[in-house]
GROMACS .gro file of C-alpha atoms in nm:
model
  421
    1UNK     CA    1  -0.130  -0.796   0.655
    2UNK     CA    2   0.019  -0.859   0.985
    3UNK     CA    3  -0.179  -1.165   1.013
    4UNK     CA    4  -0.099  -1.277   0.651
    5UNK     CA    5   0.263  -1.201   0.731
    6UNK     CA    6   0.351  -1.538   0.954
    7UNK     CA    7   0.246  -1.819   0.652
    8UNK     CA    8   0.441  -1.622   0.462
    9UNK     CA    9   0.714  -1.615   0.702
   10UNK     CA   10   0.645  -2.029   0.753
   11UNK     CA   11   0.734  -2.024   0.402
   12UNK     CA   12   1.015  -1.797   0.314
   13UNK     CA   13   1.227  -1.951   0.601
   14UNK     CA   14   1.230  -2.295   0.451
   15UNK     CA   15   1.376  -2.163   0.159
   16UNK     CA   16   1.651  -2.145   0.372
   17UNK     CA   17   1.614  -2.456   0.639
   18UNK     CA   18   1.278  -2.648   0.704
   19UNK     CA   19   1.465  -2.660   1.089
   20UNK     CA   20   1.383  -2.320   1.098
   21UNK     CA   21   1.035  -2.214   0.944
   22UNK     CA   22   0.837  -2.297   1.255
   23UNK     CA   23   1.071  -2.087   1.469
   24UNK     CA   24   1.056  -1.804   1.283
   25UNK     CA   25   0.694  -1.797   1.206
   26UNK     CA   26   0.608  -1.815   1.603
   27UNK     CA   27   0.873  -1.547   1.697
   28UNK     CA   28   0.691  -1.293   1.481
   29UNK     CA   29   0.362  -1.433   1.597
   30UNK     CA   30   0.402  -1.305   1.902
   31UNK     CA   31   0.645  -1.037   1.842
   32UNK     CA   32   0.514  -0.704   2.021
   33UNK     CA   33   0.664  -0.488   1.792
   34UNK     CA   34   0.504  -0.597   1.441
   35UNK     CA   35   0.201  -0.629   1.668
   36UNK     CA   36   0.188  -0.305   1.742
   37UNK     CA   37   0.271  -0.185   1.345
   38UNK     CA   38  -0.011  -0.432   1.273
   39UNK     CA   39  -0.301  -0.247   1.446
   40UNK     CA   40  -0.148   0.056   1.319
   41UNK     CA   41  -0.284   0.270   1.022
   42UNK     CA   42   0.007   0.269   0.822
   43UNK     CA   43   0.182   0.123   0.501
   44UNK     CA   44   0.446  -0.090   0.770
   45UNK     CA   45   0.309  -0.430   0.794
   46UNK     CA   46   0.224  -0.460   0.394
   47UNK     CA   47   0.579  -0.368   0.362
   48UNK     CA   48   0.688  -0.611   0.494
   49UNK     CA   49   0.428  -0.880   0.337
   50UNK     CA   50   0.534  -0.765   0.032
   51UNK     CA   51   0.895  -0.806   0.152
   52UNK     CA   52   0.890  -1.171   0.219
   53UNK     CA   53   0.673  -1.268  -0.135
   54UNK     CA   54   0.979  -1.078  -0.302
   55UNK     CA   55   1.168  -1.298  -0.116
   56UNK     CA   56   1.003  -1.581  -0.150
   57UNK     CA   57   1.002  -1.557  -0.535
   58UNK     CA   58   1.370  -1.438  -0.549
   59UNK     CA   59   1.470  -1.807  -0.345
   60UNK     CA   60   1.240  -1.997  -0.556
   61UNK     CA   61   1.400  -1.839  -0.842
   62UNK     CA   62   1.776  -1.940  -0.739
   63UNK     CA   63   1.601  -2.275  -0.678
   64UNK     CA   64   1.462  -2.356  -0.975
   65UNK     CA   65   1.681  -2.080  -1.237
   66UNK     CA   66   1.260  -2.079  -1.340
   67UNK     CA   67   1.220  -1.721  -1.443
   68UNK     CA   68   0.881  -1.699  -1.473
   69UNK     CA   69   0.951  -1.590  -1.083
   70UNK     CA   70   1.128  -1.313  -1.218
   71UNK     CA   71   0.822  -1.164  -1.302
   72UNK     CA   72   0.619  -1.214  -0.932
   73UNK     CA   73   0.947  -1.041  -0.763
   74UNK     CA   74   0.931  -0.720  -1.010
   75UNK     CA   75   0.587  -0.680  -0.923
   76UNK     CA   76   0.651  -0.761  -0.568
   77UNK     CA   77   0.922  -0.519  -0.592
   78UNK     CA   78   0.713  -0.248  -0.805
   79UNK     CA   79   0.429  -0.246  -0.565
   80UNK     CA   80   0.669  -0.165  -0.281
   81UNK     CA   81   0.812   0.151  -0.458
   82UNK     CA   82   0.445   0.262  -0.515
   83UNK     CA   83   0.405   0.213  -0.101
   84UNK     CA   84   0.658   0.360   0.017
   85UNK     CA   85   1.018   0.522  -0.091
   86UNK     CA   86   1.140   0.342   0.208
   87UNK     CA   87   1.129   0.007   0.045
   88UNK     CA   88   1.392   0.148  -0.201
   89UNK     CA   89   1.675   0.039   0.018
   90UNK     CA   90   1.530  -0.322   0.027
   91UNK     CA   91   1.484  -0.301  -0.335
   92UNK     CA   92   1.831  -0.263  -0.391
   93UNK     CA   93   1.993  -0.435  -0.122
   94UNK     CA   94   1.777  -0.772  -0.161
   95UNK     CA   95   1.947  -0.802  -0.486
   96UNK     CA   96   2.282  -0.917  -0.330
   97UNK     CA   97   2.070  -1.230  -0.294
   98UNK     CA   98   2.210  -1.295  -0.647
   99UNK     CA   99   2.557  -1.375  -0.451
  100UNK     CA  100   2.398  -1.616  -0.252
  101UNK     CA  101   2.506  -1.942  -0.413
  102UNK     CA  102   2.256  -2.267  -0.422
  103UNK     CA  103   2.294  -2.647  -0.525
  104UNK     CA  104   2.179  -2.563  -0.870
  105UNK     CA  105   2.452  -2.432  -1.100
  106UNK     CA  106   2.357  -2.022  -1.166
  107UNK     CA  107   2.431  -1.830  -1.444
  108UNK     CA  108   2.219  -1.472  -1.285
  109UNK     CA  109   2.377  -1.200  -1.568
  110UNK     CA  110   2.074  -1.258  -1.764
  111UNK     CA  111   1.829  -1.319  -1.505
  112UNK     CA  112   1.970  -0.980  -1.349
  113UNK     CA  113   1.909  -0.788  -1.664
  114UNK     CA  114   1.544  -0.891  -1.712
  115UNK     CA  115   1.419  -0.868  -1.319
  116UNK     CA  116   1.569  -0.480  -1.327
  117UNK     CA  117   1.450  -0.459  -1.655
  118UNK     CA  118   1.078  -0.517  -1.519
  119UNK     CA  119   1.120  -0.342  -1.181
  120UNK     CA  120   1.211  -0.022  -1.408
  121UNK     CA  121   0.932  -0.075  -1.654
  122UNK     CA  122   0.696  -0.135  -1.388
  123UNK     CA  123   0.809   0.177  -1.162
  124UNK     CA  124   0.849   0.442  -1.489
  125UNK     CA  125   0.508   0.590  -1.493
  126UNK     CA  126   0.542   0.681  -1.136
  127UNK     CA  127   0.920   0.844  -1.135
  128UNK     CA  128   0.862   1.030  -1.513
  129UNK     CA  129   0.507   1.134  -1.286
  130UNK     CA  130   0.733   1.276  -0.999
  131UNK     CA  131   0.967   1.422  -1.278
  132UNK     CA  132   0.715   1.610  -1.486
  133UNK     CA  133   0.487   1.745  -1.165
  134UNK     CA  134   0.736   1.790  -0.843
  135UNK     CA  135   0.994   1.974  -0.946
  136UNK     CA  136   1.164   2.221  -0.716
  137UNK     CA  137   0.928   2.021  -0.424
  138UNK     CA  138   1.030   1.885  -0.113
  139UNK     CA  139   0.910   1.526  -0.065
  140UNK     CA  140   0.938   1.529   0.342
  141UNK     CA  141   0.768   1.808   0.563
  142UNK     CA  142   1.058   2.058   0.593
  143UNK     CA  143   0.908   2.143   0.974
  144UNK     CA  144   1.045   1.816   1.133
  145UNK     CA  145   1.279   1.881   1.360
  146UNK     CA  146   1.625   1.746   1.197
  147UNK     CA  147   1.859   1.540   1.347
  148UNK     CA  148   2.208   1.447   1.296
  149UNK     CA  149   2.257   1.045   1.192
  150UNK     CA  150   2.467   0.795   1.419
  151UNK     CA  151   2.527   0.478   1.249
  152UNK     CA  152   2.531   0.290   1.596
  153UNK     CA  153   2.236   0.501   1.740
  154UNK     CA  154   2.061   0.359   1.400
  155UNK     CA  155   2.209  -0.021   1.444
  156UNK     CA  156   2.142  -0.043   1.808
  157UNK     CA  157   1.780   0.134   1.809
  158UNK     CA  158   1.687  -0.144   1.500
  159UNK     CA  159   1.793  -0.423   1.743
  160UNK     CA  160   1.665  -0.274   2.029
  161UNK     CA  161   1.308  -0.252   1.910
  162UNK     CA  162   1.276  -0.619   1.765
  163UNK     CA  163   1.463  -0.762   2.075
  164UNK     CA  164   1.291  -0.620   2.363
  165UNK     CA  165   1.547  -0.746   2.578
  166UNK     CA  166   1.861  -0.664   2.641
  167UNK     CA  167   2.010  -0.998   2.729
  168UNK     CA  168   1.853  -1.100   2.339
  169UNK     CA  169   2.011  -0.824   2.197
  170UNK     CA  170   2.337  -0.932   2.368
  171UNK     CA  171   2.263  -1.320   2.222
  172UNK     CA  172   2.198  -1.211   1.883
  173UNK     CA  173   2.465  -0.990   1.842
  174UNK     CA  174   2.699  -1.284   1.911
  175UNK     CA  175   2.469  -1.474   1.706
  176UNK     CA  176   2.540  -1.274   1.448
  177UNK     CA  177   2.889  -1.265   1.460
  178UNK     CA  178   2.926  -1.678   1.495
  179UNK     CA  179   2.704  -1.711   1.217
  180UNK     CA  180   3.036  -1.686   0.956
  181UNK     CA  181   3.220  -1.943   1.194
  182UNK     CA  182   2.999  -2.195   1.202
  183UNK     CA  183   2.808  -2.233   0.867
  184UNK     CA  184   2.956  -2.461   0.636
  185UNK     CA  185   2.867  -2.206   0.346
  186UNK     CA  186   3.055  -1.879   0.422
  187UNK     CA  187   2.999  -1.704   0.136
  188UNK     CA  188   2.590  -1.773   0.205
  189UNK     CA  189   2.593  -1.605   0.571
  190UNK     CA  190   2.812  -1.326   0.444
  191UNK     CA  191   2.566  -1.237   0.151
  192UNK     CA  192   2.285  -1.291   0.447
  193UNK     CA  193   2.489  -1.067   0.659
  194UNK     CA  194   2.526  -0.808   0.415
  195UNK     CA  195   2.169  -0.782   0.279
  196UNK     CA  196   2.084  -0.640   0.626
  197UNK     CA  197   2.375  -0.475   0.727
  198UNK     CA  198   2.491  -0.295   0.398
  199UNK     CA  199   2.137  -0.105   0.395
  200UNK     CA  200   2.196   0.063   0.727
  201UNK     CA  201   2.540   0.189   0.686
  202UNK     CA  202   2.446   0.301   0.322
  203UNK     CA  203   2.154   0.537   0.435
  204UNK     CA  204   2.391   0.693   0.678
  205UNK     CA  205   2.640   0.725   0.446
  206UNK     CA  206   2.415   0.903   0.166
  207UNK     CA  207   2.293   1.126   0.408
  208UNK     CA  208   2.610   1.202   0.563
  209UNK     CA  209   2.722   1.290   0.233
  210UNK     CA  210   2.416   1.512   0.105
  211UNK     CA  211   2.430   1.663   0.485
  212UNK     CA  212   2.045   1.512   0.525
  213UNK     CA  213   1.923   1.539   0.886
  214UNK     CA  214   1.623   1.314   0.977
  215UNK     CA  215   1.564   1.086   1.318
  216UNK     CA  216   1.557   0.702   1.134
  217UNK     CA  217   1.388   0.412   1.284
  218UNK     CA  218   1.375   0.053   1.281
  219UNK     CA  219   1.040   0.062   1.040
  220UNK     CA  220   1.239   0.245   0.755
  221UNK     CA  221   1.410  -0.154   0.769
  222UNK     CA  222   1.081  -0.322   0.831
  223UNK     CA  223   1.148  -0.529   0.526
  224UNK     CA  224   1.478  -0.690   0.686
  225UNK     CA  225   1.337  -0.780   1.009
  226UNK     CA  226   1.217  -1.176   0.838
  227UNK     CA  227   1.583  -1.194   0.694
  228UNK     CA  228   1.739  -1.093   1.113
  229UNK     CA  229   1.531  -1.394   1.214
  230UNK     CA  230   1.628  -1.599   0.954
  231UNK     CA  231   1.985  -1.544   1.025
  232UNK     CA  232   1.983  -1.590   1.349
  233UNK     CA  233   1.804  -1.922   1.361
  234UNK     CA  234   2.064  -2.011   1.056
  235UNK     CA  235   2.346  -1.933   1.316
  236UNK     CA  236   2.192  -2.132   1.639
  237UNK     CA  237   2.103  -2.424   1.341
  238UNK     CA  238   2.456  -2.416   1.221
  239UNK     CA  239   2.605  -2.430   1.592
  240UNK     CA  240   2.361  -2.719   1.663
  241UNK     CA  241   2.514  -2.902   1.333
  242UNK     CA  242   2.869  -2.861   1.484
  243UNK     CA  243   2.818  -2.889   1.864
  244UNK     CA  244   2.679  -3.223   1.944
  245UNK     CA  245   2.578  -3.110   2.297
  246UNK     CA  246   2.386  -2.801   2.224
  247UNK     CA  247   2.106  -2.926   2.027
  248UNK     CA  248   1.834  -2.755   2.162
  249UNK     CA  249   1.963  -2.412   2.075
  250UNK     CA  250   1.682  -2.317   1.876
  251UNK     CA  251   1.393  -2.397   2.119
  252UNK     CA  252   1.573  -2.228   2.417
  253UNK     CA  253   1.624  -1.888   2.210
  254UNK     CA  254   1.229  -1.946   2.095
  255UNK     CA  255   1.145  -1.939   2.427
  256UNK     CA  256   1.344  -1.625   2.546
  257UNK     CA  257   1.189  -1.444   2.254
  258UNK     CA  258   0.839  -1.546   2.283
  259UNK     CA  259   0.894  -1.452   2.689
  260UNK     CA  260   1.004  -1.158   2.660
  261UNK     CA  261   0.730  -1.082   2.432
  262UNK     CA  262   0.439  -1.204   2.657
  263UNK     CA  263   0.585  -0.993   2.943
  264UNK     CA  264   0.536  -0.677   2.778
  265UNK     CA  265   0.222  -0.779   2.528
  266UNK     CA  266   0.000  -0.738   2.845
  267UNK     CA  267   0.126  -0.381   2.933
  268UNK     CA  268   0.105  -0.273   2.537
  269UNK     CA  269  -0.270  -0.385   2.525
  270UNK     CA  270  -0.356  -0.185   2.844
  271UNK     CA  271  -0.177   0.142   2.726
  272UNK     CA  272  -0.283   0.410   2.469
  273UNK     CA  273  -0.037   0.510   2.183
  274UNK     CA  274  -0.033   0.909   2.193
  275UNK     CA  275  -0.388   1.021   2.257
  276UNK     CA  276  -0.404   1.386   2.084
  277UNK     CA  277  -0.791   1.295   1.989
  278UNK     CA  278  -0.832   1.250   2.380
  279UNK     CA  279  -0.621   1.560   2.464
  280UNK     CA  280  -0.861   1.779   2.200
  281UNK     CA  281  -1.185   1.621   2.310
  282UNK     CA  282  -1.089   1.758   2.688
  283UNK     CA  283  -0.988   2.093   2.535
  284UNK     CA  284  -1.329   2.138   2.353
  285UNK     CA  285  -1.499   2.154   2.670
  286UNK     CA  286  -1.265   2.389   2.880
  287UNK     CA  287  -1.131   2.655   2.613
  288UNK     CA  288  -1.210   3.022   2.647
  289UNK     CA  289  -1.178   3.321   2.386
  290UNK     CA  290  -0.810   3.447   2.399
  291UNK     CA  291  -0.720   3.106   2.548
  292UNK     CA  292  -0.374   3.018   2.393
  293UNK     CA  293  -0.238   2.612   2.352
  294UNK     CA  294   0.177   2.543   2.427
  295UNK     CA  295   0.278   2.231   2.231
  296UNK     CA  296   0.626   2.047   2.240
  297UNK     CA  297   0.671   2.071   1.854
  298UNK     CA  298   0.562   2.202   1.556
  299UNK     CA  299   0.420   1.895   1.385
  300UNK     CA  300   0.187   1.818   1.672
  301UNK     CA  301  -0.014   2.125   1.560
  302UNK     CA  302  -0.106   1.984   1.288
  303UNK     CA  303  -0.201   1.693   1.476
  304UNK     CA  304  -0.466   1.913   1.680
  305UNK     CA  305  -0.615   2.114   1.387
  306UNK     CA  306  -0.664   1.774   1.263
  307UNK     CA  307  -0.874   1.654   1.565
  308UNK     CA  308  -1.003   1.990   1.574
  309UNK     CA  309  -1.136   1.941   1.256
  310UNK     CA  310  -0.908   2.160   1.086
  311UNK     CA  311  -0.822   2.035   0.717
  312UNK     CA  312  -0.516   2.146   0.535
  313UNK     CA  313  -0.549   2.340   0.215
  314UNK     CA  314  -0.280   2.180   0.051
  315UNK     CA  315  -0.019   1.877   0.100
  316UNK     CA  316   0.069   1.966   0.443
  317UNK     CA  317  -0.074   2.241   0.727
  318UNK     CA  318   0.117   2.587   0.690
  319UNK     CA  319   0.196   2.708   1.037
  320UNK     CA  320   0.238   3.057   1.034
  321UNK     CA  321   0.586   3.167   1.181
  322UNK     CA  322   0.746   3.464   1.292
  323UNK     CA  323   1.144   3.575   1.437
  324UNK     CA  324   1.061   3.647   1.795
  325UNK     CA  325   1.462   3.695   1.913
  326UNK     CA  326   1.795   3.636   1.778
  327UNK     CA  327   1.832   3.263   1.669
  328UNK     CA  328   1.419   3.137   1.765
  329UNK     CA  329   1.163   3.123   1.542
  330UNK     CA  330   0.783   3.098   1.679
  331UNK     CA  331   0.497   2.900   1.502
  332UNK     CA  332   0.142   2.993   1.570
  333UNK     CA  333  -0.205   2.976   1.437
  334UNK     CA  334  -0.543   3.153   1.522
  335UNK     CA  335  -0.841   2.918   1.550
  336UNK     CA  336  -1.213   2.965   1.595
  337UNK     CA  337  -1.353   2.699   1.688
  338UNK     CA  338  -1.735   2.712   1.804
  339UNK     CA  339  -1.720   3.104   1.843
  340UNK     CA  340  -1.441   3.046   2.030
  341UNK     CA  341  -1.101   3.239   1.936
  342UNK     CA  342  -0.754   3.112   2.041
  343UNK     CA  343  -0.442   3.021   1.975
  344UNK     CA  344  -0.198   2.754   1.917
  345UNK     CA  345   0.172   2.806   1.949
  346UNK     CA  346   0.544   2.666   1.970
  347UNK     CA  347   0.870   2.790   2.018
  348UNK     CA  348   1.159   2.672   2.263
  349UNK     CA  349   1.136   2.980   2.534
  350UNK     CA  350   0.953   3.251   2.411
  351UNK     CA  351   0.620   3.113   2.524
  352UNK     CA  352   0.735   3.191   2.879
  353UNK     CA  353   0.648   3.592   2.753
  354UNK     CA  354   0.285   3.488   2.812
  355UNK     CA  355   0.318   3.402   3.161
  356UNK     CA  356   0.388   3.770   3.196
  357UNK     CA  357   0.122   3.936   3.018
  358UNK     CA  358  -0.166   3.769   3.230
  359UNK     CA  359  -0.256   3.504   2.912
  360UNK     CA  360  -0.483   3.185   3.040
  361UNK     CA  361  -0.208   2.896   2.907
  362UNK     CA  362  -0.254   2.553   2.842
  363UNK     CA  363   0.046   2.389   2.851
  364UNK     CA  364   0.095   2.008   2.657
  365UNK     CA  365   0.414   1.824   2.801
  366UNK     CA  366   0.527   1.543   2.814
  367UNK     CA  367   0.679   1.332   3.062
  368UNK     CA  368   1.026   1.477   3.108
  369UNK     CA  369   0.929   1.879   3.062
  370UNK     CA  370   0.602   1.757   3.279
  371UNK     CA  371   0.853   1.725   3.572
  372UNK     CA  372   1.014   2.013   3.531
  373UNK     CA  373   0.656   2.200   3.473
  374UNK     CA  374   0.518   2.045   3.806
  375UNK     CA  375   0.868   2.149   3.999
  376UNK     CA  376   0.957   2.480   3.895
  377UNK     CA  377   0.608   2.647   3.761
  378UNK     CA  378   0.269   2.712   3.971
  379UNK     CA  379   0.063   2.509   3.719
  380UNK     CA  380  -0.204   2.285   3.743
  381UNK     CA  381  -0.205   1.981   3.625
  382UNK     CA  382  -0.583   1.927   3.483
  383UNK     CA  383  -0.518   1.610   3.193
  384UNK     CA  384  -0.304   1.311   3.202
  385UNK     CA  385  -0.327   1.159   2.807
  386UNK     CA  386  -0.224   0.778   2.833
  387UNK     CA  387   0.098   0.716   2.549
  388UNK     CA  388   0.328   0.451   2.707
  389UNK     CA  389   0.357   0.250   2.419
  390UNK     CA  390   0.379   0.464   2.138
  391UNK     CA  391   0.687   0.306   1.866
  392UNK     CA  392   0.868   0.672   1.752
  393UNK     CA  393   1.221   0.697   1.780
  394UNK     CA  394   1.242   0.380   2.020
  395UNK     CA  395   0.956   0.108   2.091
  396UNK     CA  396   0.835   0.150   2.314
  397UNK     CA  397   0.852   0.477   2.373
  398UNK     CA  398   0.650   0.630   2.646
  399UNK     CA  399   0.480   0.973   2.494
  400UNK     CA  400   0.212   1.071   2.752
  401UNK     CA  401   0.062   1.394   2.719
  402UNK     CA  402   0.041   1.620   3.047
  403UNK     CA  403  -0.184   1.902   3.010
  404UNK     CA  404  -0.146   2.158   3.247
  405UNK     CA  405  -0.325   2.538   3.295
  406UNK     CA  406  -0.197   2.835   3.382
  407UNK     CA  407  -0.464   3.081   3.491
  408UNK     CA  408  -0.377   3.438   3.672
  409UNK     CA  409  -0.710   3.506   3.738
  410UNK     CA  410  -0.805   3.176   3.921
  411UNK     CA  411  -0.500   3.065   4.108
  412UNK     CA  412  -0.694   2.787   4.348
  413UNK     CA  413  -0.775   2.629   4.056
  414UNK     CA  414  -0.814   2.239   4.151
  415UNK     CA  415  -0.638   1.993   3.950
  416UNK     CA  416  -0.567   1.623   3.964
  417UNK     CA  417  -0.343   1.478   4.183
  418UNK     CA  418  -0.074   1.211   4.064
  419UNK     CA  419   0.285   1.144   4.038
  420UNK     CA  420   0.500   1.164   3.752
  421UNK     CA  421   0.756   0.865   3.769
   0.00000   0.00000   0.00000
């Protein structure tokens, strides 16, 4: 659906301005970031497909006042929800679209009542599902670290991933801003504005008010990224319109997006994502009984009984976990794997106990806790697990695994030799 996504793209944007569907379409052509959701595994990409038909249908509906279209967006809309909850914010927000005022004279009440109308209908078996068989449930694994919510950690981390630059992110935040003093239709760019805006600031205030913590990214808003573009090729259009000498706006802010993009689409293709299967693979051949596995967090052992083979017996693995001191909580699980017993474990210090009691450790860092491993502990470094272009909190963000070994009763062990920048 990545692929599928740019025709679309061509298409939605001249909804708005035929000046802009070409420009659009190549800056997410070559746009690292929904590359790298592309080749991923996951729901992203057909999010955001099914985004832009929504879209698509919703502008040819203000168009035409046809509502026929009214239908396509409910089941554009409907298939979302059945992706992904995260598409609920677009689901909602998008609607504001309603505001957005065209040459054709709109009366929306009615078409308002019948496109909700549908998106319920459509979506009812599936929320009086969740109703009747998850009550009392959590829908998110409880064991992920929490995290409190900054609305400008949220804003600037969105930008900062589809931007890869910071001189664009400077550019389009001004773009942004001029985009209400230039158009001739105000109330358009401020509906515009708002569809992408309103969604952040609404998330952080829901779960500022329910006291939710959870780390947010820029793919919960995967759905908004066309509608950033759109705007911001609206506001260098609009500038164009009223600035006789700067007409080439458009193609010089094509080119310092499609630059920036080639600079760093050679370094993405060279570099692994976060390679656990790797990491296990290496550990199959070296483990010993009573051998016991440090990880950085709990989630990531779930990630190794996985490549270990290790299915859960129900929606998610169930670490044990124990009190170990006032105020620290240790996870850990005994695995045999090939007659061989050990252990894997987290917790923030009490691991260190085992460096005491003459236990054969293998310790998995990464980059920042490797450098304090390699400084301050006599370890040996035996793995280095490629993960410079992994897109978690940030993209990129550089997760490399470091796996080092702590052995009492072979202290020459050899390991490899590198640097960690």
């Amino acid at each position: 659906f990545g692929i599928l996504s740019i025709p679309i793209f061509f298409f939605l944007a001249r909804q708005f301005s035929s000046r802009i569907a070409i420009p659009c379409a190549l800056s997410l052509a070559f746009m690292t970031y929904h590359i790298s959701l592309s080749q991923d595994a996951r729901s992203y990409t057909f999010l955001m497909f099914l985004g832009m038909v929504s879209l698509f249908f919703f502008m040819k509906h203000l168009h035409t006042q046809d509502r026929a279209y009214l239908f396509l967006i409910a089941i554009s809309s409907a298939i979302l929800f059945y992706t992904s909850y995260s598409s609920i914010l677009f689901i909602i927000f998008s609607q504001m679209l309603w505001f957005y005022r065209t040459s054709r004279n709109q009366k929306p009440f009615p078409s308002v009542l019948i496109l909700n109308g549908l998106i319920l209908l459509f979506c009812l078996p599936w929320i009086i599902f969740l109703m009747s068989y998850y009550k009392g449930q959590p829908f998110t694994d409880l064991r992920n670290i929490p995290e409190p919510i900054s609305l400008l950690n949220v804003l600037y981390g969105i930008i900062h991933d589809w931007l890869p630059l910071t001189p664009l992110i400077v550019i389009s935040i001004v773009l942004l801003i001029l985009f209400v003093f230039f158009t001739i239709n105000r109330r358009n760019a401020i509906v515009l504005l708002s569809i992408i805006i309103a969604p952040v600031v609404g998330l952080h205030l829901y779960c500022r008010l329910f006291n939710i913590t959870h780390f947010v990214t820029s793919r919960y808003f995967i759905c908004f990224l066309p509608l950033f573009f759109i705007i911001l090729f609206l506001s260098l259009d609009s500038i164009e319109a009223k600035v006789n000498k700067l007409k080439n706006l458009k193609i010089f802010f094509l080119i310092l997006i499609l630059a920036s993009n080639l600079v760093i689409l050679p370094l993405y293709y060279r570099a692994e994502k976060q390679d656990y299967r790797g990491l296990v693979t290496y550990l199959k051949t070296q483990l010993r009984n009573g051998d016991k596995v440090i990880v950085g967090n709990v989630p990531y052992i779930g990630v190794m009984l996985h490549y270990f083979g290790i299915l859960p017996t129900e929606r998610h693995y169930i670490i044990p976990a124990r009190i170990v001191s006032k105020g620290e909580i240790e996870h850990i699980i005994d695995i045999v794997y090939q007659n061989i017993r050990f252990s894997i474990i987290y917790s923030k210090s009490h691991w260190f106990e085992y460096l005491k009691d003459g236990s054969r450790l293998w310790i998995v860092a990464d980059k920042e806790n490797a450098k304090m491993i390699m400084d301050r502990m006599p370890c040996t470094l035996k793995g280095y697990f490629d993960g410079s272009f992994m897109n978690m909190v940030r993209f990129p963000s550089d997760v490399s695994l470091y796996l080092f070994l702590w052995d009492p009763s072979s202290p020459d062990e050899k390991g490899i030799e590198m640097p960690i920048d």
